[in-house]
Amino acid sequence: MILKDYHIHTYYSSDSSEDPENIIKAAIDKGLVGICFTDHMDLDWPETKRNLMETELGKKGIAFKKKLNGLPETAQLPQFTFNPEPYVAELSKLQKKYSGKLDIKIGAEFGLRPGRKDLEKEYIYIKNHYKLDFCLGSLHLIDDADPYYADSWDSDREAYIEKYFSTLLTVVNEYDCFDSLAHIDYVARYLPEMKGFSGREIEEFADGLYKKNALTIDEVLKVIIAKEKALEINTGGLKKPYMHLHPVKQILDRYVELGGTKFSFGSDAHSADRVGYGFSDIKCPI
């Protein structure tokens, strides 16, 4: 069983309302020995879905998150980023409180965007200035849109997935601020048709993901191996309907074949009940 969860979100992330202390208590209850908080730091997130975020949060949620980030009531709440000062301060207190019970690390999930070396510089500053222990690198956006939303997808699904991996190749070449590449096949989780697929159709889709994008994925893997970055094994995809790890087995096997030896493990939990989810069923591939 994997005993350290290094991909966890709290109420510092725009898409979570979970108290960090609840995460810690859940991790201890589940027998984990270590966790790392990796709240979303996607600098310059596009404004395309602000109305949806604000509707989901509600007035009380928006007010709470503004207060959490030290913002006045009149300020606009940033999307998918947070103020590192209160974040590190709160988590540092919890580190001391639970010392000896759980190894708690403080990190972030950096959103990588192509052609934005200015973001790379800011991420490096944040990581160094706040002495973050561990940072994930993630691609959440294709042309300023998140594949989480069905209307972000092109009608040509295969071409859209190809574009995701080609963009991923660009950003892993451009950025060095991260320690582990998170959910390398993130796009697969949100194929719009998947909710209507049979089990066989989901398996066919997952099986074909590497085959149809092998050349680009291989290059991504070679880059992170050369840069001595880890590859994340993420259990977030085990939720219905996808029911697969990120990455799928074919990508994971290829990483090992190419000489990859570094891994991190994360549940991508956004609530305490998801901490360590699926960890009892996975093993380190090497």
XYZ file of N, CA and C in Angstrom:
858
model
N 0.848 -1.213 0.000
C 0.000 0.000 0.000
C 0.874 1.251 0.000
N 0.482 2.231 -0.789
C 1.159 3.520 -0.801
C 0.734 4.297 0.448
N 1.709 4.872 1.151
C 1.420 5.486 2.447
C 1.574 7.004 2.477
N 1.916 7.614 1.320
C 2.045 9.057 1.268
C 1.210 9.612 0.106
N 0.359 10.566 0.422
C -0.514 11.194 -0.568
C 0.004 12.600 -0.847
N 0.540 12.780 -2.061
C 1.176 14.044 -2.413
C 0.398 14.813 -3.478
N -0.929 14.741 -3.406
C -1.768 15.570 -4.282
C -3.102 15.780 -3.570
N -3.191 16.890 -2.829
C -4.348 17.150 -1.970
C -4.724 18.623 -2.041
N -6.048 18.895 -2.108
C -6.562 20.261 -2.180
C -7.428 20.589 -0.966
N -7.407 21.866 -0.605
C -8.193 22.353 0.524
C -8.976 23.589 0.101
N -9.527 24.290 1.101
C -10.303 25.482 0.759
C -9.459 26.633 0.197
N -8.158 26.454 0.098
C -7.338 27.430 -0.609
C -7.440 27.261 -2.128
N -7.953 26.114 -2.576
C -8.196 25.890 -3.998
C -9.617 26.340 -4.346
N -9.779 26.876 -5.541
C -11.097 27.381 -5.949
C -12.154 26.287 -5.995
N -11.732 25.041 -6.224
C -12.693 23.945 -6.390
C -12.784 23.032 -5.168
N -12.420 23.549 -3.996
C -12.537 22.768 -2.763
C -13.013 23.667 -1.633
N -13.725 23.081 -0.695
C -14.152 23.812 0.502
C -13.677 23.113 1.769
N -12.689 22.223 1.627
C -12.266 21.384 2.746
C -11.259 22.075 3.665
N -11.471 21.919 4.959
C -10.557 22.428 5.980
C -9.299 21.561 6.007
N -8.102 22.154 5.971
C -6.878 21.354 5.981
C -6.774 20.397 7.166
N -7.281 20.806 8.314
C -7.178 19.926 9.492
C -8.024 18.668 9.314
N -9.138 18.783 8.614
C -9.942 17.584 8.330
C -9.173 16.611 7.448
N -8.394 17.150 6.510
C -7.548 16.323 5.652
C -6.548 15.556 6.505
N -5.905 16.236 7.415
C -4.890 15.625 8.279
C -5.501 14.510 9.120
N -6.641 14.775 9.731
C -7.301 13.764 10.563
C -7.679 12.540 9.738
N -8.161 12.768 8.523
C -8.533 11.648 7.654
C -7.306 10.824 7.277
N -6.200 11.499 6.984
C -4.970 10.799 6.612
C -4.476 9.923 7.755
N -4.539 10.439 8.965
C -4.117 9.657 10.138
C -5.046 8.465 10.334
N -6.337 8.699 10.224
C -7.321 7.622 10.397
C -7.127 6.506 9.376
N -6.667 6.875 8.171
C -6.495 5.891 7.106
C -5.122 5.221 7.117
N -4.302 5.584 8.085
C -3.013 4.929 8.229
C -1.907 5.472 7.356
N -2.106 6.657 6.776
C -1.037 7.255 5.988
C 0.065 7.767 6.913
N 1.283 7.827 6.390
C 2.404 8.334 7.189
C 2.807 9.742 6.760
N 2.353 10.160 5.564
C 2.714 11.486 5.086
C 1.756 12.013 4.043
N 1.627 13.342 3.995
C 0.819 14.003 2.972
C 1.521 15.274 2.534
N 1.145 15.766 1.372
C 1.594 17.086 0.934
C 0.384 17.840 0.400
N 0.163 19.023 0.945
C -0.889 19.899 0.441
C -0.399 20.546 -0.850
N -1.215 20.448 -1.898
C -0.825 20.964 -3.221
C -1.972 21.771 -3.823
N -2.319 22.857 -3.172
C -3.443 23.644 -3.670
C -3.119 24.307 -5.003
N -4.189 24.574 -5.757
C -4.051 25.074 -7.124
C -3.418 26.454 -7.175
N -2.354 26.551 -7.974
C -1.721 27.832 -8.259
C -1.598 27.946 -9.775
N -2.718 28.283 -10.413
C -2.766 28.481 -11.862
C -2.784 29.979 -12.133
N -1.608 30.575 -12.168
C -1.538 32.022 -12.362
C -2.124 32.421 -13.714
N -2.848 33.541 -13.698
C -3.466 34.096 -14.905
C -4.493 33.143 -15.510
N -5.306 32.553 -14.647
C -6.387 31.690 -15.121
C -7.386 32.519 -15.930
N -7.833 32.033 -17.089
C -8.758 32.814 -17.926
C -10.115 33.004 -17.255
N -10.790 34.050 -17.651
C -12.047 34.444 -17.009
C -13.283 33.759 -17.592
N -13.098 32.789 -18.462
C -14.221 32.249 -19.224
C -15.308 31.601 -18.375
N -14.964 31.025 -17.214
C -15.953 30.308 -16.408
C -16.172 30.952 -15.034
N -15.843 32.222 -14.904
C -15.995 32.875 -13.609
C -17.426 32.781 -13.083
N -18.413 32.948 -13.953
C -19.805 32.908 -13.498
C -20.156 31.553 -12.893
N -19.627 30.479 -13.469
C -19.894 29.151 -12.921
C -19.247 28.983 -11.560
N -17.999 29.449 -11.424
C -17.310 29.347 -10.154
C -18.056 30.104 -9.061
N -18.493 31.309 -9.378
C -19.165 32.128 -8.381
C -20.524 31.551 -8.006
N -21.205 30.944 -8.970
C -22.481 30.290 -8.670
C -22.272 29.097 -7.741
N -21.237 28.306 -8.020
C -20.949 27.134 -7.187
C -20.538 27.535 -5.767
N -19.755 28.596 -5.651
C -19.299 29.031 -4.329
C -20.421 29.693 -3.532
N -21.260 30.452 -4.209
C -22.284 31.223 -3.515
C -21.677 32.430 -2.817
N -22.523 33.328 -2.335
C -22.031 34.565 -1.711
C -21.200 34.284 -0.464
N -21.634 33.331 0.355
C -20.894 33.023 1.574
C -19.535 32.414 1.241
N -19.528 31.551 0.239
C -18.273 30.922 -0.159
C -17.279 31.919 -0.709
N -17.768 32.855 -1.529
C -16.898 33.883 -2.088
C -16.342 34.765 -0.975
N -17.214 35.162 -0.027
C -16.779 36.003 1.088
C -15.725 35.282 1.931
N -15.943 33.980 2.161
C -14.991 33.202 2.953
C -13.628 33.141 2.265
N -13.632 32.861 0.977
C -12.363 32.736 0.262
C -11.636 34.081 0.140
N -12.370 35.160 0.040
C -11.735 36.479 0.032
C -11.045 36.729 1.377
N -11.741 36.416 2.452
C -11.169 36.603 3.788
C -9.948 35.708 3.963
N -10.031 34.479 3.473
C -8.934 33.516 3.565
C -7.683 34.046 2.867
N -7.883 34.754 1.761
C -6.766 35.284 0.982
C -6.387 36.713 1.373
N -7.022 37.232 2.427
C -6.699 38.577 2.887
C -7.151 39.660 1.941
N -8.253 39.426 1.229
C -8.750 40.375 0.247
C -9.923 41.175 0.803
N -10.045 42.442 0.431
C -11.221 43.217 0.857
C -12.477 42.715 0.161
N -13.617 43.052 0.721
C -14.897 42.591 0.176
C -15.112 43.056 -1.257
N -14.549 44.198 -1.611
C -14.760 44.769 -2.942
C -13.834 44.165 -4.003
N -12.850 43.382 -3.568
C -11.880 42.812 -4.513
C -12.505 41.670 -5.303
N -11.955 41.415 -6.486
C -12.390 40.275 -7.273
C -11.614 39.043 -6.820
N -12.321 37.960 -6.562
C -11.669 36.741 -6.107
C -10.928 36.082 -7.268
N -9.610 35.870 -7.146
C -8.879 35.212 -8.234
C -9.298 33.751 -8.362
N -9.233 33.225 -9.565
C -9.596 31.840 -9.804
C -8.346 30.961 -9.804
N -8.429 29.841 -9.108
C -7.379 28.828 -9.102
C -5.998 29.378 -8.741
N -6.008 30.261 -7.743
C -4.755 30.686 -7.139
C -5.069 31.121 -5.710
N -4.040 31.339 -4.917
C -4.254 31.687 -3.519
C -3.100 32.565 -3.043
N -3.304 33.206 -1.890
C -2.275 34.010 -1.255
C -1.348 33.083 -0.468
N -0.091 32.964 -0.854
C 0.800 32.016 -0.164
C 1.053 32.346 1.306
N 0.936 33.613 1.700
C 1.241 34.002 3.082
C 0.350 33.282 4.098
N -0.982 33.456 4.030
C -1.826 32.746 4.997
C -1.809 31.240 4.799
N -1.630 30.791 3.568
C -1.567 29.360 3.257
C -0.420 28.696 4.008
N 0.774 29.231 3.829
C 1.946 28.649 4.483
C 1.855 28.821 5.998
N 1.338 29.949 6.453
C 1.215 30.187 7.892
C 0.281 29.169 8.545
N -0.882 28.938 7.943
C -1.834 27.995 8.527
C -1.298 26.567 8.501
N -0.726 26.173 7.371
C -0.239 24.796 7.257
C 0.986 24.557 8.141
N 1.799 25.581 8.340
C 2.962 25.450 9.231
C 2.523 25.197 10.670
N 1.457 25.875 11.097
C 0.912 25.633 12.444
C 0.424 24.195 12.579
N -0.210 23.694 11.535
C -0.716 22.318 11.572
C 0.438 21.314 11.543
N 1.522 21.649 10.855
C 2.705 20.793 10.875
C 3.181 20.584 12.308
N 3.263 21.670 13.046
C 3.740 21.596 14.433
C 2.736 20.855 15.319
N 1.470 21.131 15.117
C 0.437 20.515 15.947
C 0.419 19.005 15.801
N 0.654 18.511 14.581
C 0.568 17.070 14.322
C 1.944 16.422 14.135
N 2.981 17.110 14.581
C 4.333 16.558 14.505
C 4.401 15.245 15.285
N 4.973 14.224 14.656
C 5.059 12.913 15.283
C 3.887 12.009 14.958
N 2.807 12.597 14.454
C 1.628 11.821 14.068
C 1.506 11.669 12.549
N 1.973 12.681 11.837
C 1.878 12.666 10.381
C 2.946 13.591 9.818
N 3.649 13.138 8.788
C 4.647 13.950 8.118
C 3.918 14.845 7.108
N 3.844 16.118 7.398
C 3.073 17.061 6.585
C 4.014 17.956 5.786
N 3.849 17.959 4.486
C 4.614 18.810 3.599
C 3.693 19.884 3.021
N 4.301 20.993 2.633
C 3.561 22.112 2.055
C 4.040 22.330 0.627
N 3.115 22.291 -0.306
C 3.476 22.453 -1.707
C 2.410 23.199 -2.478
N 2.391 22.994 -3.785
C 1.410 23.632 -4.659
C 1.327 22.840 -5.951
N 0.226 23.040 -6.653
C 0.070 22.467 -7.997
C 0.126 23.629 -8.982
N 1.240 23.732 -9.685
C 1.440 24.826 -10.619
C 0.796 24.512 -11.972
N -0.004 25.442 -12.458
C -0.621 25.306 -13.777
C 0.324 25.793 -14.856
N 0.675 24.912 -15.783
C 1.643 25.225 -16.829
C 0.914 25.654 -18.102
N 1.352 26.778 -18.667
C 0.737 27.293 -19.889
C 1.828 27.575 -20.905
N 1.622 27.192 -22.161
C 2.676 27.343 -23.171
C 3.005 28.799 -23.473
N 4.308 29.029 -23.725
C 4.745 30.361 -24.121
C 4.711 31.399 -23.028
N 4.691 30.966 -21.777
C 4.571 31.909 -20.656
C 5.741 31.766 -19.687
N 6.918 32.140 -20.139
C 8.089 32.084 -19.264
C 7.947 33.037 -18.082
N 7.074 34.046 -18.207
C 6.819 34.925 -17.069
C 6.194 34.153 -15.920
N 5.334 33.194 -16.231
C 4.726 32.368 -15.185
C 5.773 31.470 -14.543
N 6.664 30.922 -15.356
C 7.740 30.086 -14.844
C 8.555 30.843 -13.790
N 8.880 32.095 -14.076
C 9.656 32.900 -13.132
C 8.884 33.122 -11.834
N 7.582 33.369 -11.954
C 6.766 33.585 -10.755
C 6.649 32.318 -9.925
N 6.483 31.182 -10.588
C 6.397 29.915 -9.861
C 7.699 29.614 -9.121
N 8.817 29.857 -9.773
C 10.112 29.620 -9.130
C 10.272 30.532 -7.912
N 9.849 31.788 -8.048
C 9.915 32.697 -6.913
C 9.050 32.191 -5.757
N 7.822 31.813 -6.055
C 6.912 31.325 -5.007
C 7.501 30.095 -4.323
N 7.988 29.171 -5.130
C 8.541 27.926 -4.572
C 9.726 28.211 -3.651
N 10.615 29.089 -4.081
C 11.816 29.374 -3.295
C 11.538 30.290 -2.102
N 10.766 31.353 -2.335
C 10.516 32.332 -1.272
C 9.751 31.716 -0.106
N 8.776 30.869 -0.416
C 7.965 30.269 0.647
C 8.475 28.876 1.055
N 9.603 28.503 0.493
C 10.260 27.238 0.847
C 9.299 26.052 0.737
N 8.601 25.974 -0.396
C 7.668 24.880 -0.611
C 8.437 23.573 -0.774
N 7.896 22.517 -0.177
C 8.589 21.230 -0.140
C 8.516 20.474 -1.459
N 7.375 20.593 -2.150
C 7.124 19.721 -3.301
C 6.050 20.366 -4.159
N 6.308 20.457 -5.461
C 5.341 21.101 -6.357
C 5.037 20.227 -7.561
N 3.776 20.124 -7.851
C 3.313 19.420 -9.038
C 3.277 20.380 -10.223
N 3.486 19.838 -11.415
C 3.277 20.581 -12.641
C 2.104 19.969 -13.376
N 1.136 20.789 -13.785
C -0.078 20.273 -14.405
C -0.485 21.097 -15.614
N -1.068 20.419 -16.580
C -1.698 21.104 -17.704
C -3.206 20.947 -17.557
N -3.872 22.055 -17.280
C -5.322 22.057 -17.114
C -6.047 22.759 -18.254
N -5.303 23.464 -19.101
C -5.942 24.307 -20.105
C -5.432 24.006 -21.503
N -6.348 23.976 -22.444
C -6.012 23.929 -23.857
C -6.680 25.148 -24.492
N -5.871 26.045 -25.028
C -6.411 27.283 -25.609
C -7.333 28.006 -24.628
N -6.869 28.155 -23.406
C -7.585 28.898 -22.364
C -8.882 28.231 -21.900
N -9.067 26.966 -22.190
C -10.279 26.260 -21.760
C -9.908 24.927 -21.123
N -10.627 24.586 -20.066
C -10.369 23.357 -19.314
C -11.227 22.226 -19.881
N -10.621 21.076 -20.235
C -11.416 19.953 -20.750
C -12.425 19.398 -19.748
N -12.354 19.839 -18.515
C -13.373 19.484 -17.514
C -14.771 19.864 -18.018
N -14.838 20.970 -18.760
C -16.116 21.446 -19.286
C -16.340 20.881 -20.685
N -17.481 20.248 -20.906
C -17.764 19.588 -22.179
C -17.694 20.543 -23.361
N -18.073 21.811 -23.143
C -18.077 22.744 -24.261
C -16.674 23.234 -24.637
N -15.648 22.781 -23.903
C -14.269 23.107 -24.260
C -13.752 22.221 -25.389
N -14.404 21.079 -25.578
C -13.906 20.086 -26.526
C -14.251 20.440 -27.971
N -13.294 20.164 -28.873
C -13.584 20.242 -30.302
C -14.479 19.076 -30.703
N -15.195 19.211 -31.792
C -16.039 18.114 -32.268
C -15.203 16.896 -32.646
N -13.971 17.122 -33.101
C -13.045 16.028 -33.399
C -12.328 15.670 -32.105
N -12.837 14.652 -31.407
C -12.324 14.301 -30.080
C -10.861 13.860 -30.119
N -10.509 13.048 -31.113
C -9.137 12.562 -31.193
C -8.162 13.706 -31.446
N -8.541 14.641 -32.274
C -7.674 15.796 -32.547
C -7.495 16.644 -31.289
N -8.551 16.760 -30.495
C -8.477 17.536 -29.250
C -7.513 16.881 -28.266
N -7.600 15.560 -28.160
C -6.694 14.834 -27.268
C -5.254 14.953 -27.762
N -5.071 14.865 -29.071
C -3.729 15.049 -29.646
C -3.189 16.434 -29.291
N -4.063 17.436 -29.343
C -3.639 18.802 -29.030
C -3.240 18.915 -27.564
N -3.954 18.202 -26.706
C -3.590 18.206 -25.288
C -2.159 17.702 -25.111
N -1.841 16.558 -25.714
C -0.508 15.982 -25.519
C 0.582 16.810 -26.194
N 0.285 17.420 -27.317
C 1.287 18.280 -27.965
C 1.542 19.528 -27.123
N 0.489 20.069 -26.489
C 0.657 21.209 -25.586
C 1.442 20.797 -24.350
N 1.163 19.591 -23.855
C 1.900 19.074 -22.704
C 3.387 18.963 -23.015
N 3.716 18.512 -24.215
C 5.122 18.411 -24.616
C 5.775 19.792 -24.613
N 5.051 20.785 -25.076
C 5.593 22.145 -25.072
C 5.907 22.614 -23.658
N 4.949 22.436 -22.742
C 5.155 22.993 -21.396
C 6.207 22.230 -20.587
N 6.327 20.927 -20.776
C 7.365 20.215 -20.009
C 8.755 20.616 -20.491
N 8.849 21.021 -21.756
C 10.120 21.556 -22.250
C 10.391 22.949 -21.697
N 9.346 23.743 -21.497
C 9.509 25.143 -21.110
C 9.686 25.361 -19.614
N 9.130 24.477 -18.788
C 9.101 24.713 -17.343
C 9.999 23.742 -16.585
N 10.661 24.291 -15.535
C 11.492 23.476 -14.647
C 11.092 23.639 -13.183
N 9.987 24.307 -12.916
C 9.615 24.684 -11.552
C 8.943 23.566 -10.764
N 8.652 22.444 -11.398
C 7.890 21.394 -10.728
C 8.764 20.188 -10.401
N 8.304 19.397 -9.435
C 9.020 18.183 -9.019
C 8.430 16.925 -9.637
N 7.139 16.954 -9.916
C 6.472 15.782 -10.490
C 5.412 16.244 -11.475
N 5.310 15.541 -12.600
C 4.292 15.853 -13.608
C 2.994 15.144 -13.226
N 1.964 15.937 -12.970
C 0.702 15.384 -12.466
C -0.221 14.936 -13.599
N -1.030 13.945 -13.278
C -2.071 13.391 -14.167
C -1.780 13.657 -15.642
N -0.757 12.983 -16.150
C -0.244 13.216 -17.506
C -1.327 13.079 -18.574
N -2.322 12.239 -18.325
C -3.415 12.061 -19.289
C -4.740 12.608 -18.733
N -4.644 13.741 -18.056
C -5.791 14.427 -17.451
C -6.977 14.544 -18.401
N -6.698 14.843 -19.661
C -7.747 15.070 -20.649
C -8.676 13.873 -20.781
N -8.136 12.664 -20.582
C -8.932 11.445 -20.790
C -10.098 11.335 -19.821
N -9.939 11.896 -18.635
C -10.967 11.775 -17.595
C -12.273 12.440 -17.993
N -12.207 13.417 -18.901
C -13.369 14.261 -19.160
C -13.927 14.155 -20.575
N -13.630 13.079 -21.277
C -14.252 12.868 -22.587
C -15.773 13.005 -22.432
N -16.413 13.949 -23.123
C -17.837 14.227 -22.874
C -18.758 13.012 -23.002
N -18.451 12.114 -23.940
C -19.335 10.967 -24.173
C -19.184 9.863 -23.139
N -18.178 9.949 -22.300
C -17.833 8.804 -21.469
C -18.949 8.368 -20.516
N -19.752 9.315 -20.040
C -20.825 8.952 -19.105
C -21.832 7.993 -19.730
N -21.903 7.974 -21.064
C -22.824 7.065 -21.738
C -22.169 5.803 -22.257
N -20.865 5.654 -22.017
C -20.145 4.490 -22.524
C -20.441 3.236 -21.715
N -20.378 2.113 -22.390
C -20.381 0.829 -21.695
C -18.979 0.588 -21.142
N -18.859 -0.412 -20.269
C -17.551 -0.750 -19.727
C -16.557 -1.098 -20.821
N -17.012 -1.810 -21.834
C -16.136 -2.197 -22.946
C -15.651 -0.973 -23.698
N -16.548 -0.010 -23.916
C -16.169 1.202 -24.652
C -15.143 2.038 -23.871
N -15.307 2.093 -22.547
C -14.331 2.805 -21.723
C -12.971 2.133 -21.808
N -12.958 0.800 -21.769
C -11.696 0.067 -21.869
C -11.031 0.294 -23.226
N -11.821 0.300 -24.282
C -11.267 0.536 -25.618
C -10.672 1.934 -25.720
N -11.365 2.895 -25.127
C -10.862 4.262 -25.138
C -9.544 4.359 -24.374
N -9.495 3.780 -23.183
C -8.279 3.824 -22.367
C -7.137 3.083 -23.043
N -7.437 1.933 -23.636
C -6.403 1.150 -24.322
C -5.814 1.904 -25.511
N -6.657 2.685 -26.190
C -6.203 3.385 -27.385
C -5.507 4.710 -27.112
N -5.570 5.172 -25.865
C -5.047 6.500 -25.548
C -3.555 6.604 -25.861
N -2.776 5.620 -25.416
C -1.344 5.663 -25.698
C -1.061 5.345 -27.163
N -1.712 4.330 -27.705
C -1.439 3.908 -29.084
C -1.610 5.052 -30.073
N -2.666 5.856 -29.892
C -2.972 6.921 -30.832
C -2.096 8.165 -30.644
N -1.410 8.232 -29.512
C -0.606 9.420 -29.209
C 0.799 9.043 -28.758
N 1.251 7.868 -29.185
C 2.493 7.299 -28.667
C 3.710 8.185 -28.905
N 3.846 8.738 -30.099
C 5.042 9.508 -30.413
C 5.177 10.733 -29.498
N 4.080 11.445 -29.319
C 4.123 12.640 -28.474
C 4.302 12.279 -27.006
N 3.576 11.276 -26.549
C 3.696 10.867 -25.150
C 5.107 10.396 -24.843
N 5.701 9.640 -25.750
C 7.086 9.191 -25.547
C 8.023 10.388 -25.359
N 7.820 11.431 -26.156
C 8.680 12.608 -26.042
C 8.483 13.306 -24.701
N 7.238 13.372 -24.239
C 6.962 13.951 -22.920
C 7.702 13.167 -21.840
N 7.607 11.851 -21.907
C 8.260 10.999 -20.909
C 9.774 11.155 -20.951
N 10.326 11.243 -22.140
C 11.779 11.409 -22.274
C 12.242 12.732 -21.658
N 11.439 13.779 -21.839
C 11.814 15.081 -21.288
C 11.825 15.040 -19.764
N 10.777 14.490 -19.149
C 10.756 14.505 -17.678
C 11.820 13.573 -17.100
N 12.147 12.506 -17.820
C 13.242 11.628 -17.370
C 14.565 12.384 -17.437
N 14.803 13.078 -18.546
C 16.041 13.840 -18.704
C 16.152 14.958 -17.669
N 15.016 15.560 -17.304
C 15.023 16.633 -16.318
C 14.962 16.111 -14.878
N 14.915 14.792 -14.744
C 14.859 14.132 -13.428
C 13.627 14.554 -12.629
N 12.519 14.698 -13.346
C 11.230 14.937 -12.694
C 10.533 13.597 -12.460
N 9.696 13.550 -11.448
C 8.910 12.343 -11.189
C 7.664 12.326 -12.071
N 7.094 11.143 -12.228
C 5.800 10.974 -12.878
C 4.785 10.638 -11.798
N 3.694 11.382 -11.761
C 2.678 11.115 -10.758
C 1.787 9.944 -11.160
N 1.489 9.088 -10.192
C 0.424 8.086 -10.322
C -0.747 8.625 -9.515
N -1.805 8.983 -10.219
C -2.920 9.734 -9.669
C -4.174 8.859 -9.679
N -4.781 8.701 -8.494
C -5.963 7.837 -8.384
C -7.273 8.584 -8.631
N -7.174 9.868 -8.982
C -8.388 10.653 -9.220
C -9.248 10.110 -10.337
N -8.621 9.441 -11.299
C -9.383 8.889 -12.415
C -10.161 7.642 -12.081
N -9.968 7.092 -10.886
C -10.676 5.867 -10.505
C -12.152 6.103 -10.213
N -12.540 7.367 -10.177
C -13.963 7.675 -10.006
C -14.724 7.331 -11.284
N -16.015 7.080 -11.152
C -16.848 6.800 -12.326
C -16.977 8.059 -13.165
N -17.080 7.939 -14.469
C -17.159 6.677 -15.209
C -15.814 6.122 -15.668
N -14.703 6.911 -15.527
C -13.450 6.509 -16.164
C -12.855 5.246 -15.547
N -12.715 5.233 -14.221
C -12.269 4.044 -13.484
C -10.864 3.581 -13.879
N -9.987 4.539 -14.218
C -8.604 4.213 -14.550
C -7.661 5.171 -13.825
N -6.484 4.667 -13.508
C -5.450 5.522 -12.969
C -4.983 6.510 -14.032
N -4.381 7.600 -13.555
C -3.587 8.460 -14.427
C -2.129 8.238 -14.042
N -1.261 7.798 -14.936
C -1.580 7.482 -16.326
C -2.142 6.069 -16.465
N -2.721 5.811 -17.638
C -3.167 4.456 -17.934
C -1.942 3.550 -17.984
N -2.173 2.246 -17.849
C -1.090 1.274 -17.717
C -0.072 1.361 -18.858
N -0.545 1.559 -20.076
C 0.369 1.588 -21.222
C 1.377 2.730 -21.112
N 0.928 3.883 -20.632
C 1.840 5.022 -20.466
C 2.802 4.764 -19.314
N 2.289 4.209 -18.248
C 3.127 3.901 -17.093
C 4.202 2.880 -17.457
N 3.805 1.845 -18.175
C 4.771 0.826 -18.605
C 5.833 1.432 -19.517
N 5.416 2.330 -20.401
C 6.356 2.943 -21.325
C 7.352 3.834 -20.582
N 6.898 4.530 -19.574
C 7.789 5.354 -18.746
C 8.904 4.498 -18.146
N 8.534 3.353 -17.630
C 9.532 2.448 -17.039
C 10.468 1.914 -18.119
N 9.909 1.542 -19.269
C 10.724 1.037 -20.389
C 11.770 2.060 -20.826
N 11.405 3.324 -20.788
C 12.311 4.394 -21.214
C 13.342 4.750 -20.144
N 13.243 4.123 -18.985
C 14.216 4.353 -17.916
C 13.723 5.209 -16.776
N 12.421 5.537 -16.756
C 11.871 6.338 -15.667
C 11.848 5.584 -14.353
N 12.309 6.234 -13.299
C 12.370 5.574 -11.980
C 11.743 6.398 -10.861
N 11.356 7.645 -11.156
C 10.845 8.521 -10.104
C 9.323 8.630 -10.182
N 8.684 8.438 -9.037
C 7.221 8.485 -8.969
C 6.772 9.307 -7.767
N 5.622 9.946 -7.908
C 4.886 10.456 -6.754
C 3.482 9.876 -6.842
N 2.798 9.856 -5.721
C 1.471 9.246 -5.659
C 0.491 10.256 -5.076
N -0.657 10.405 -5.722
C -1.620 11.382 -5.246
C -3.052 10.976 -5.508
N -3.919 11.309 -4.584
C -5.344 11.008 -4.728
C -6.087 12.103 -5.471
N -5.475 13.297 -5.561
C -6.169 14.457 -6.125
C -7.423 14.762 -5.312
N -7.329 14.522 -3.998
C -8.475 14.716 -3.118
C -8.843 16.190 -3.008
N -10.142 16.457 -3.085
C -10.674 17.791 -2.842
C -11.567 17.802 -1.608
N -11.650 16.659 -0.953
C -12.403 16.526 0.297
C -11.729 15.442 1.137
N -11.949 15.489 2.441
C -11.240 14.603 3.366
C -11.511 13.125 3.083
N -12.711 12.791 2.644
C -13.049 11.389 2.419
C -12.286 10.778 1.247
N -11.677 11.630 0.393
C -10.955 11.109 -0.771
C -9.448 10.969 -0.530
N -8.971 11.365 0.614
C -7.541 11.256 0.908
C -7.113 9.790 0.848
N -6.051 9.520 0.114
C -5.545 8.148 0.014
C -6.445 7.211 -0.759
N -7.392 7.764 -1.510
C -8.355 6.917 -2.227
C -7.638 6.012 -3.233
N -7.933 4.725 -3.153
C -7.392 3.755 -4.099
C -5.963 3.342 -3.820
N -5.346 3.863 -2.767
C -3.936 3.577 -2.511
C -3.679 2.105 -2.145
N -4.660 1.445 -1.590
C -4.475 0.044 -1.210
C -4.373 -0.863 -2.420
N -4.778 -0.370 -3.586
C -4.805 -1.187 -4.802
C -3.637 -0.917 -5.742
N -2.744 0.016 -5.396
C -1.637 0.323 -6.294
C -0.301 0.044 -5.631
N 0.681 -0.255 -6.465
C 2.035 -0.507 -5.996
C 3.000 0.294 -6.871
N 4.166 0.572 -6.315
C 5.194 1.246 -7.107
C 5.601 0.314 -8.251
N 5.642 0.813 -9.484
C 5.881 -0.056 -10.646
C 7.295 -0.633 -10.740
N 8.234 -0.145 -9.942
C 9.595 -0.674 -10.030
C 10.087 -1.139 -8.676
